[in-house]
Short mmCIF file of N, CA and C in Angstrom, two decimals:
data_model
loop_
_atom_site.label_atom_id
_atom_site.label_comp_id
_atom_site.label_asym_id
_atom_site.label_seq_id
_atom_site.Cartn_x
_atom_site.Cartn_y
_atom_site.Cartn_z
N MET Z 67 -106.26 -169.75 -161.93
CA MET Z 67 -105.14 -169.17 -161.21
C MET Z 67 -105.22 -169.66 -159.76
N SER Z 68 -104.19 -170.23 -159.27
CA SER Z 68 -104.16 -170.80 -157.93
C SER Z 68 -103.94 -169.71 -156.87
N PRO Z 69 -104.26 -170.00 -155.61
CA PRO Z 69 -104.01 -169.03 -154.55
C PRO Z 69 -102.54 -168.60 -154.47
N ALA Z 70 -101.62 -169.52 -154.68
CA ALA Z 70 -100.19 -169.17 -154.62
C ALA Z 70 -99.83 -168.16 -155.71
N VAL Z 71 -100.37 -168.34 -156.89
CA VAL Z 71 -100.10 -167.41 -157.99
C VAL Z 71 -100.72 -166.04 -157.68
N ILE Z 72 -101.91 -166.03 -157.11
CA ILE Z 72 -102.57 -164.77 -156.77
C ILE Z 72 -101.76 -164.02 -155.72
N ILE Z 73 -101.23 -164.72 -154.75
CA ILE Z 73 -100.41 -164.08 -153.71
C ILE Z 73 -99.15 -163.48 -154.32
N ARG Z 74 -98.51 -164.22 -155.24
CA ARG Z 74 -97.32 -163.67 -155.93
C ARG Z 74 -97.70 -162.48 -156.82
N LEU Z 75 -98.86 -162.54 -157.44
CA LEU Z 75 -99.34 -161.43 -158.26
C LEU Z 75 -99.55 -160.18 -157.41
N ALA Z 76 -100.14 -160.34 -156.25
CA ALA Z 76 -100.35 -159.20 -155.35
C ALA Z 76 -99.02 -158.58 -154.95
N GLU Z 77 -98.03 -159.40 -154.67
CA GLU Z 77 -96.70 -158.88 -154.33
C GLU Z 77 -96.10 -158.09 -155.49
N ALA Z 78 -96.29 -158.58 -156.71
CA ALA Z 78 -95.75 -157.89 -157.88
C ALA Z 78 -96.48 -156.57 -158.13
N ILE Z 79 -97.78 -156.56 -157.91
CA ILE Z 79 -98.56 -155.34 -158.13
C ILE Z 79 -98.16 -154.24 -157.15
N LYS Z 80 -97.70 -154.61 -155.99
CA LYS Z 80 -97.24 -153.60 -155.01
C LYS Z 80 -96.15 -152.71 -155.60
N GLN Z 81 -95.35 -153.26 -156.49
CA GLN Z 81 -94.24 -152.53 -157.10
C GLN Z 81 -94.68 -151.69 -158.29
N ARG Z 82 -95.95 -151.76 -158.65
CA ARG Z 82 -96.45 -151.05 -159.84
C ARG Z 82 -97.69 -150.23 -159.45
N PRO Z 83 -97.48 -149.04 -158.89
CA PRO Z 83 -98.62 -148.23 -158.43
C PRO Z 83 -99.57 -147.79 -159.53
N GLN Z 84 -99.15 -147.87 -160.79
CA GLN Z 84 -100.03 -147.51 -161.88
C GLN Z 84 -101.12 -148.57 -162.10
N LEU Z 85 -100.94 -149.76 -161.54
CA LEU Z 85 -101.94 -150.83 -161.63
C LEU Z 85 -102.86 -150.75 -160.42
N ALA Z 86 -103.99 -150.09 -160.60
CA ALA Z 86 -104.91 -149.87 -159.48
C ALA Z 86 -106.14 -150.76 -159.54
N SER Z 87 -106.24 -151.58 -160.58
CA SER Z 87 -107.42 -152.43 -160.77
C SER Z 87 -106.98 -153.87 -160.97
N LEU Z 88 -107.68 -154.79 -160.31
CA LEU Z 88 -107.35 -156.21 -160.45
C LEU Z 88 -108.64 -157.01 -160.56
N ASP Z 89 -108.77 -157.76 -161.62
CA ASP Z 89 -109.93 -158.62 -161.85
C ASP Z 89 -109.44 -160.06 -161.90
N ILE Z 90 -109.71 -160.78 -160.84
CA ILE Z 90 -109.35 -162.20 -160.79
C ILE Z 90 -110.61 -163.05 -160.65
N SER Z 91 -111.67 -162.58 -161.27
CA SER Z 91 -112.94 -163.30 -161.28
C SER Z 91 -112.76 -164.72 -161.77
N GLY Z 92 -113.45 -165.64 -161.11
CA GLY Z 92 -113.42 -167.03 -161.52
C GLY Z 92 -112.14 -167.77 -161.18
N SER Z 93 -111.23 -167.11 -160.51
CA SER Z 93 -109.98 -167.78 -160.13
C SER Z 93 -110.20 -168.63 -158.88
N LYS Z 94 -109.16 -169.21 -158.40
CA LYS Z 94 -109.22 -170.03 -157.18
C LYS Z 94 -108.91 -169.20 -155.93
N ALA Z 95 -109.09 -167.88 -156.03
CA ALA Z 95 -108.84 -167.02 -154.86
C ALA Z 95 -109.67 -167.50 -153.68
N ASP Z 96 -109.03 -167.59 -152.54
CA ASP Z 96 -109.70 -168.03 -151.33
C ASP Z 96 -109.22 -167.19 -150.15
N SER Z 97 -109.51 -167.63 -148.96
CA SER Z 97 -109.17 -166.85 -147.76
C SER Z 97 -107.68 -166.59 -147.63
N THR Z 98 -106.85 -167.46 -148.15
CA THR Z 98 -105.40 -167.27 -148.02
C THR Z 98 -104.89 -166.11 -148.87
N CYS Z 99 -105.66 -165.72 -149.87
CA CYS Z 99 -105.26 -164.62 -150.77
C CYS Z 99 -105.60 -163.24 -150.23
N VAL Z 100 -106.59 -163.16 -149.36
CA VAL Z 100 -107.12 -161.87 -148.93
C VAL Z 100 -106.07 -160.97 -148.29
N PRO Z 101 -105.26 -161.43 -147.34
CA PRO Z 101 -104.26 -160.53 -146.75
C PRO Z 101 -103.27 -159.98 -147.78
N ALA Z 102 -102.85 -160.80 -148.73
CA ALA Z 102 -101.92 -160.33 -149.76
C ALA Z 102 -102.58 -159.28 -150.64
N LEU Z 103 -103.83 -159.50 -151.01
CA LEU Z 103 -104.55 -158.51 -151.83
C LEU Z 103 -104.74 -157.22 -151.04
N GLY Z 104 -105.05 -157.34 -149.76
CA GLY Z 104 -105.25 -156.17 -148.91
C GLY Z 104 -103.99 -155.36 -148.70
N SER Z 105 -102.85 -156.00 -148.88
CA SER Z 105 -101.58 -155.29 -148.67
C SER Z 105 -101.18 -154.42 -149.86
N VAL Z 106 -101.95 -154.48 -150.95
CA VAL Z 106 -101.69 -153.63 -152.11
C VAL Z 106 -102.37 -152.28 -151.84
N ALA Z 107 -101.62 -151.36 -151.27
CA ALA Z 107 -102.18 -150.10 -150.77
C ALA Z 107 -102.84 -149.26 -151.85
N HIS Z 108 -102.36 -149.33 -153.07
CA HIS Z 108 -102.90 -148.48 -154.14
C HIS Z 108 -104.04 -149.15 -154.92
N LEU Z 109 -104.50 -150.31 -154.48
CA LEU Z 109 -105.58 -151.01 -155.17
C LEU Z 109 -106.90 -150.26 -154.99
N GLU Z 110 -107.52 -149.87 -156.11
CA GLU Z 110 -108.77 -149.13 -156.07
C GLU Z 110 -109.97 -149.98 -156.48
N LYS Z 111 -109.74 -150.98 -157.31
CA LYS Z 111 -110.83 -151.81 -157.80
C LYS Z 111 -110.40 -153.27 -157.75
N LEU Z 112 -111.25 -154.11 -157.16
CA LEU Z 112 -110.96 -155.53 -157.03
C LEU Z 112 -112.20 -156.34 -157.34
N SER Z 113 -112.09 -157.25 -158.30
CA SER Z 113 -113.19 -158.15 -158.61
C SER Z 113 -112.79 -159.57 -158.28
N LEU Z 114 -113.56 -160.16 -157.39
CA LEU Z 114 -113.39 -161.55 -156.98
C LEU Z 114 -114.60 -162.38 -157.38
N MET Z 115 -115.36 -161.90 -158.36
CA MET Z 115 -116.60 -162.57 -158.76
C MET Z 115 -116.36 -164.04 -159.04
N GLY Z 116 -117.20 -164.87 -158.42
CA GLY Z 116 -117.14 -166.30 -158.66
C GLY Z 116 -115.99 -167.02 -158.00
N CYS Z 117 -115.27 -166.35 -157.13
CA CYS Z 117 -114.17 -167.00 -156.42
C CYS Z 117 -114.70 -167.80 -155.23
N GLU Z 118 -113.90 -168.65 -154.69
CA GLU Z 118 -114.32 -169.56 -153.62
C GLU Z 118 -114.03 -168.98 -152.24
N LEU Z 119 -114.53 -167.78 -151.99
CA LEU Z 119 -114.26 -167.14 -150.70
C LEU Z 119 -114.99 -167.82 -149.56
N GLY Z 120 -116.31 -167.91 -149.64
CA GLY Z 120 -117.10 -168.51 -148.58
C GLY Z 120 -116.89 -167.80 -147.26
N SER Z 121 -117.30 -168.44 -146.20
CA SER Z 121 -117.21 -167.84 -144.86
C SER Z 121 -115.77 -167.57 -144.43
N GLU Z 122 -114.86 -168.48 -144.76
CA GLU Z 122 -113.46 -168.28 -144.39
C GLU Z 122 -112.89 -167.04 -145.07
N GLY Z 123 -113.27 -166.81 -146.31
CA GLY Z 123 -112.81 -165.63 -147.03
C GLY Z 123 -113.36 -164.35 -146.43
N VAL Z 124 -114.60 -164.38 -145.99
CA VAL Z 124 -115.19 -163.20 -145.36
C VAL Z 124 -114.52 -162.93 -144.01
N VAL Z 125 -114.21 -163.97 -143.27
CA VAL Z 125 -113.48 -163.79 -142.01
C VAL Z 125 -112.13 -163.12 -142.29
N ALA Z 126 -111.44 -163.59 -143.31
CA ALA Z 126 -110.15 -162.99 -143.68
C ALA Z 126 -110.32 -161.55 -144.15
N LEU Z 127 -111.37 -161.29 -144.92
CA LEU Z 127 -111.64 -159.94 -145.39
C LEU Z 127 -111.93 -159.01 -144.21
N CYS Z 128 -112.73 -159.44 -143.28
CA CYS Z 128 -113.04 -158.62 -142.10
C CYS Z 128 -111.79 -158.34 -141.27
N ALA Z 129 -110.93 -159.34 -141.12
CA ALA Z 129 -109.68 -159.14 -140.39
C ALA Z 129 -108.78 -158.13 -141.11
N SER Z 130 -108.74 -158.22 -142.42
CA SER Z 130 -107.94 -157.28 -143.21
C SER Z 130 -108.50 -155.86 -143.08
N LEU Z 131 -109.82 -155.74 -143.12
CA LEU Z 131 -110.45 -154.43 -142.96
C LEU Z 131 -110.15 -153.85 -141.58
N ALA Z 132 -110.23 -154.67 -140.55
CA ALA Z 132 -109.95 -154.22 -139.19
C ALA Z 132 -108.50 -153.79 -139.03
N ALA Z 133 -107.61 -154.39 -139.82
CA ALA Z 133 -106.18 -154.05 -139.76
C ALA Z 133 -105.83 -152.83 -140.62
N GLY Z 134 -106.84 -152.25 -141.26
CA GLY Z 134 -106.61 -151.05 -142.06
C GLY Z 134 -106.24 -151.33 -143.50
N GLN Z 135 -106.29 -152.60 -143.92
CA GLN Z 135 -106.01 -152.91 -145.32
C GLN Z 135 -107.21 -152.50 -146.17
N PHE Z 136 -107.01 -152.44 -147.46
CA PHE Z 136 -108.03 -152.03 -148.43
C PHE Z 136 -108.49 -150.59 -148.20
N ALA Z 137 -107.64 -149.77 -147.63
CA ALA Z 137 -108.03 -148.38 -147.29
C ALA Z 137 -108.35 -147.55 -148.52
N GLY Z 138 -107.71 -147.81 -149.65
CA GLY Z 138 -107.95 -147.03 -150.85
C GLY Z 138 -108.93 -147.68 -151.82
N LEU Z 139 -109.45 -148.85 -151.45
CA LEU Z 139 -110.34 -149.59 -152.33
C LEU Z 139 -111.64 -148.82 -152.52
N GLN Z 140 -112.02 -148.61 -153.78
CA GLN Z 140 -113.24 -147.88 -154.11
C GLN Z 140 -114.35 -148.78 -154.65
N ASP Z 141 -113.97 -149.90 -155.24
CA ASP Z 141 -114.94 -150.77 -155.91
C ASP Z 141 -114.57 -152.22 -155.62
N LEU Z 142 -115.50 -152.96 -155.02
CA LEU Z 142 -115.25 -154.36 -154.67
C LEU Z 142 -116.39 -155.22 -155.18
N CYS Z 143 -116.07 -156.25 -155.93
CA CYS Z 143 -117.07 -157.20 -156.41
C CYS Z 143 -116.80 -158.56 -155.75
N ILE Z 144 -117.79 -158.99 -154.98
CA ILE Z 144 -117.72 -160.30 -154.34
C ILE Z 144 -118.97 -161.11 -154.68
N SER Z 145 -119.50 -160.87 -155.87
CA SER Z 145 -120.68 -161.61 -156.33
C SER Z 145 -120.31 -163.07 -156.59
N GLY Z 146 -121.24 -163.95 -156.26
CA GLY Z 146 -121.04 -165.36 -156.55
C GLY Z 146 -119.90 -166.01 -155.79
N CYS Z 147 -119.69 -165.57 -154.56
CA CYS Z 147 -118.56 -166.09 -153.75
C CYS Z 147 -119.02 -166.94 -152.57
N GLU Z 148 -120.25 -167.45 -152.64
CA GLU Z 148 -120.79 -168.34 -151.59
C GLU Z 148 -120.86 -167.65 -150.22
N ILE Z 149 -121.31 -166.41 -150.21
CA ILE Z 149 -121.39 -165.62 -148.98
C ILE Z 149 -122.80 -165.75 -148.39
N THR Z 150 -122.86 -166.10 -147.12
CA THR Z 150 -124.13 -166.31 -146.42
C THR Z 150 -124.60 -165.02 -145.73
N LEU Z 151 -125.80 -165.06 -145.19
CA LEU Z 151 -126.31 -163.91 -144.44
C LEU Z 151 -125.42 -163.60 -143.24
N ALA Z 152 -124.97 -164.63 -142.54
CA ALA Z 152 -124.07 -164.41 -141.40
C ALA Z 152 -122.78 -163.74 -141.85
N ASP Z 153 -122.30 -164.11 -143.03
CA ASP Z 153 -121.09 -163.48 -143.57
C ASP Z 153 -121.35 -162.01 -143.88
N PHE Z 154 -122.51 -161.71 -144.47
CA PHE Z 154 -122.86 -160.31 -144.74
C PHE Z 154 -122.93 -159.51 -143.44
N THR Z 155 -123.46 -160.11 -142.39
CA THR Z 155 -123.52 -159.44 -141.10
C THR Z 155 -122.12 -159.05 -140.63
N SER Z 156 -121.19 -159.96 -140.74
CA SER Z 156 -119.81 -159.69 -140.34
C SER Z 156 -119.17 -158.62 -141.23
N LEU Z 157 -119.36 -158.74 -142.53
CA LEU Z 157 -118.78 -157.78 -143.46
C LEU Z 157 -119.34 -156.38 -143.23
N PHE Z 158 -120.65 -156.27 -143.09
CA PHE Z 158 -121.25 -154.96 -142.87
C PHE Z 158 -120.79 -154.36 -141.54
N SER Z 159 -120.58 -155.18 -140.53
CA SER Z 159 -120.05 -154.69 -139.25
C SER Z 159 -118.65 -154.11 -139.43
N ALA Z 160 -117.83 -154.81 -140.20
CA ALA Z 160 -116.47 -154.33 -140.45
C ALA Z 160 -116.49 -153.02 -141.23
N LEU Z 161 -117.40 -152.90 -142.17
CA LEU Z 161 -117.51 -151.66 -142.94
C LEU Z 161 -118.05 -150.51 -142.08
N LYS Z 162 -119.01 -150.80 -141.23
CA LYS Z 162 -119.56 -149.79 -140.31
C LYS Z 162 -118.48 -149.29 -139.35
N ALA Z 163 -117.56 -150.17 -139.00
CA ALA Z 163 -116.49 -149.81 -138.07
C ALA Z 163 -115.39 -148.99 -138.75
N GLY Z 164 -115.56 -148.71 -140.04
CA GLY Z 164 -114.60 -147.86 -140.73
C GLY Z 164 -113.70 -148.56 -141.71
N GLY Z 165 -113.90 -149.86 -141.91
CA GLY Z 165 -113.08 -150.58 -142.88
C GLY Z 165 -113.32 -150.09 -144.29
N ALA Z 166 -112.28 -150.10 -145.10
CA ALA Z 166 -112.34 -149.66 -146.50
C ALA Z 166 -113.06 -148.32 -146.62
N PRO Z 167 -112.51 -147.27 -146.01
CA PRO Z 167 -113.22 -145.98 -145.96
C PRO Z 167 -113.48 -145.34 -147.32
N ALA Z 168 -112.73 -145.70 -148.34
CA ALA Z 168 -112.93 -145.11 -149.67
C ALA Z 168 -113.93 -145.89 -150.52
N LEU Z 169 -114.42 -147.02 -150.00
CA LEU Z 169 -115.30 -147.89 -150.78
C LEU Z 169 -116.58 -147.15 -151.19
N GLN Z 170 -116.85 -147.17 -152.50
CA GLN Z 170 -118.04 -146.52 -153.05
C GLN Z 170 -119.01 -147.52 -153.68
N GLU Z 171 -118.49 -148.64 -154.15
CA GLU Z 171 -119.31 -149.65 -154.83
C GLU Z 171 -119.02 -151.03 -154.25
N LEU Z 172 -120.08 -151.70 -153.82
CA LEU Z 172 -119.97 -153.08 -153.35
C LEU Z 172 -120.96 -153.91 -154.14
N GLU Z 173 -120.44 -154.77 -154.97
CA GLU Z 173 -121.27 -155.65 -155.78
C GLU Z 173 -121.23 -157.02 -155.13
N CYS Z 174 -122.38 -157.49 -154.66
CA CYS Z 174 -122.36 -158.73 -153.87
C CYS Z 174 -123.52 -159.67 -154.18
N GLY Z 175 -124.13 -159.56 -155.34
CA GLY Z 175 -125.24 -160.43 -155.71
C GLY Z 175 -124.79 -161.86 -155.96
N ALA Z 176 -125.77 -162.70 -156.27
CA ALA Z 176 -125.52 -164.11 -156.61
C ALA Z 176 -124.83 -164.87 -155.50
N ASN Z 177 -125.14 -164.51 -154.27
CA ASN Z 177 -124.64 -165.22 -153.09
C ASN Z 177 -125.83 -165.79 -152.33
N PRO Z 178 -125.66 -166.90 -151.62
CA PRO Z 178 -126.79 -167.47 -150.87
C PRO Z 178 -127.44 -166.47 -149.90
N GLY Z 179 -126.66 -165.61 -149.30
CA GLY Z 179 -127.20 -164.63 -148.35
C GLY Z 179 -128.14 -163.63 -148.98
N CYS Z 180 -128.03 -163.45 -150.29
CA CYS Z 180 -128.91 -162.50 -151.00
C CYS Z 180 -130.34 -163.01 -151.08
N GLN Z 181 -130.54 -164.30 -150.87
CA GLN Z 181 -131.88 -164.88 -150.92
C GLN Z 181 -132.61 -164.76 -149.59
N ASP Z 182 -131.92 -164.34 -148.56
CA ASP Z 182 -132.52 -164.25 -147.23
C ASP Z 182 -133.38 -162.99 -147.11
N ASP Z 183 -134.55 -163.13 -146.51
CA ASP Z 183 -135.47 -162.00 -146.36
C ASP Z 183 -134.92 -160.90 -145.47
N ALA Z 184 -133.93 -161.20 -144.67
CA ALA Z 184 -133.36 -160.20 -143.76
C ALA Z 184 -132.36 -159.27 -144.45
N LEU Z 185 -131.85 -159.65 -145.61
CA LEU Z 185 -130.81 -158.84 -146.25
C LEU Z 185 -131.26 -157.43 -146.63
N PRO Z 186 -132.44 -157.22 -147.19
CA PRO Z 186 -132.82 -155.84 -147.54
C PRO Z 186 -132.75 -154.87 -146.36
N GLU Z 187 -133.18 -155.31 -145.20
CA GLU Z 187 -133.11 -154.46 -144.01
C GLU Z 187 -131.65 -154.20 -143.60
N MET Z 188 -130.82 -155.21 -143.71
CA MET Z 188 -129.40 -155.04 -143.39
C MET Z 188 -128.74 -154.05 -144.34
N VAL Z 189 -129.09 -154.14 -145.63
CA VAL Z 189 -128.53 -153.23 -146.62
C VAL Z 189 -129.00 -151.81 -146.33
N ALA Z 190 -130.28 -151.65 -146.00
CA ALA Z 190 -130.81 -150.32 -145.68
C ALA Z 190 -130.09 -149.73 -144.47
N GLU Z 191 -129.86 -150.55 -143.45
CA GLU Z 191 -129.14 -150.06 -142.28
C GLU Z 191 -127.69 -149.70 -142.61
N MET Z 192 -127.08 -150.53 -143.45
CA MET Z 192 -125.70 -150.25 -143.86
C MET Z 192 -125.62 -148.89 -144.55
N ARG Z 193 -126.61 -148.59 -145.34
CA ARG Z 193 -126.63 -147.31 -146.07
C ARG Z 193 -126.79 -146.12 -145.14
N THR Z 194 -127.35 -146.31 -143.96
CA THR Z 194 -127.44 -145.18 -143.02
C THR Z 194 -126.07 -144.87 -142.43
N HIS Z 195 -125.21 -145.85 -142.39
CA HIS Z 195 -123.85 -145.67 -141.86
C HIS Z 195 -122.85 -145.22 -142.92
N ARG Z 196 -123.05 -145.67 -144.13
CA ARG Z 196 -122.13 -145.36 -145.23
C ARG Z 196 -122.95 -144.83 -146.40
N LYS Z 197 -123.34 -143.58 -146.30
CA LYS Z 197 -124.25 -142.98 -147.28
C LYS Z 197 -123.70 -142.94 -148.70
N THR Z 198 -122.39 -142.93 -148.86
CA THR Z 198 -121.79 -142.87 -150.20
C THR Z 198 -121.50 -144.25 -150.78
N LEU Z 199 -121.87 -145.29 -150.05
CA LEU Z 199 -121.61 -146.66 -150.51
C LEU Z 199 -122.82 -147.21 -151.24
N ASN Z 200 -122.65 -147.53 -152.51
CA ASN Z 200 -123.69 -148.18 -153.31
C ASN Z 200 -123.51 -149.68 -153.19
N ILE Z 201 -124.58 -150.35 -152.77
CA ILE Z 201 -124.54 -151.79 -152.59
C ILE Z 201 -125.46 -152.42 -153.63
N HIS Z 202 -124.88 -153.21 -154.53
CA HIS Z 202 -125.63 -153.89 -155.58
C HIS Z 202 -125.75 -155.36 -155.19
N TRP Z 203 -126.98 -155.78 -154.87
CA TRP Z 203 -127.15 -157.15 -154.40
C TRP Z 203 -128.28 -157.91 -155.08
N ILE Z 204 -129.06 -157.24 -155.92
CA ILE Z 204 -130.11 -157.94 -156.65
C ILE Z 204 -129.97 -157.67 -158.13
N ALA Z 205 -130.50 -158.55 -158.95
CA ALA Z 205 -130.44 -158.39 -160.40
C ALA Z 205 -131.11 -157.10 -160.83
N ALA Z 206 -130.55 -156.46 -161.83
CA ALA Z 206 -131.07 -155.24 -162.44
C ALA Z 206 -130.99 -154.03 -161.52
N ASP Z 207 -130.17 -154.09 -160.48
CA ASP Z 207 -130.01 -152.97 -159.56
C ASP Z 207 -128.92 -152.05 -160.11
N THR Z 208 -129.31 -151.02 -160.83
CA THR Z 208 -128.35 -150.12 -161.46
C THR Z 208 -127.98 -148.94 -160.58
N GLN Z 209 -128.72 -148.73 -159.50
CA GLN Z 209 -128.47 -147.58 -158.64
C GLN Z 209 -127.76 -147.95 -157.34
N GLY Z 210 -127.60 -149.23 -157.08
CA GLY Z 210 -127.00 -149.63 -155.81
C GLY Z 210 -127.96 -149.41 -154.66
N ALA Z 211 -129.23 -149.31 -155.00
CA ALA Z 211 -130.23 -149.03 -153.98
C ALA Z 211 -130.99 -150.25 -153.55
N GLY Z 212 -130.77 -151.37 -154.22
CA GLY Z 212 -131.47 -152.59 -153.84
C GLY Z 212 -132.94 -152.54 -154.16
N GLY Z 213 -133.32 -151.69 -155.07
CA GLY Z 213 -134.71 -151.55 -155.44
C GLY Z 213 -134.89 -151.72 -156.92
N ALA Z 214 -135.88 -151.04 -157.44
CA ALA Z 214 -136.19 -151.14 -158.86
C ALA Z 214 -135.08 -150.53 -159.70
N PRO Z 215 -134.85 -151.08 -160.89
CA PRO Z 215 -133.83 -150.52 -161.77
C PRO Z 215 -134.22 -149.13 -162.25
N THR Z 216 -133.23 -148.39 -162.64
CA THR Z 216 -133.47 -147.06 -163.19
C THR Z 216 -134.20 -147.19 -164.51
N PRO Z 217 -135.30 -146.40 -164.71
CA PRO Z 217 -136.00 -146.47 -165.99
C PRO Z 217 -135.08 -146.01 -167.11
N VAL Z 218 -135.24 -146.65 -168.26
CA VAL Z 218 -134.40 -146.31 -169.42
C VAL Z 218 -135.17 -145.40 -170.35
#
């Protein structure tokens, strides 16, 4: 699915408030799609897993968050989107500043920034600011705590 199609899809979803979840994993979603997706006020769940966001996409996401978009978003998956540690720093700053206030789940593993030794401390600090936000960034993290998986 091309960015142009995703932008048209976001416009169509605006007219259908019963559609609160959008999974465009593996699509060609990029930074140009983020403002259109953010303009869907009733969007509660968004999966961009494996999309080509990169740093430009995170810049667009942070700008959208600062503009009050994604206010009702509860679950965001940005795993495998080529996000670096610097990008996580920007994203966490935008979230600390009040972006996406309803966000409860952030799935962000399989990104280059997840391999950096500084990320666990950043995640821990993020959790002090957003206590209800579960951040899943390592394999087998079922609690959003960035630690050991829950025993079965």
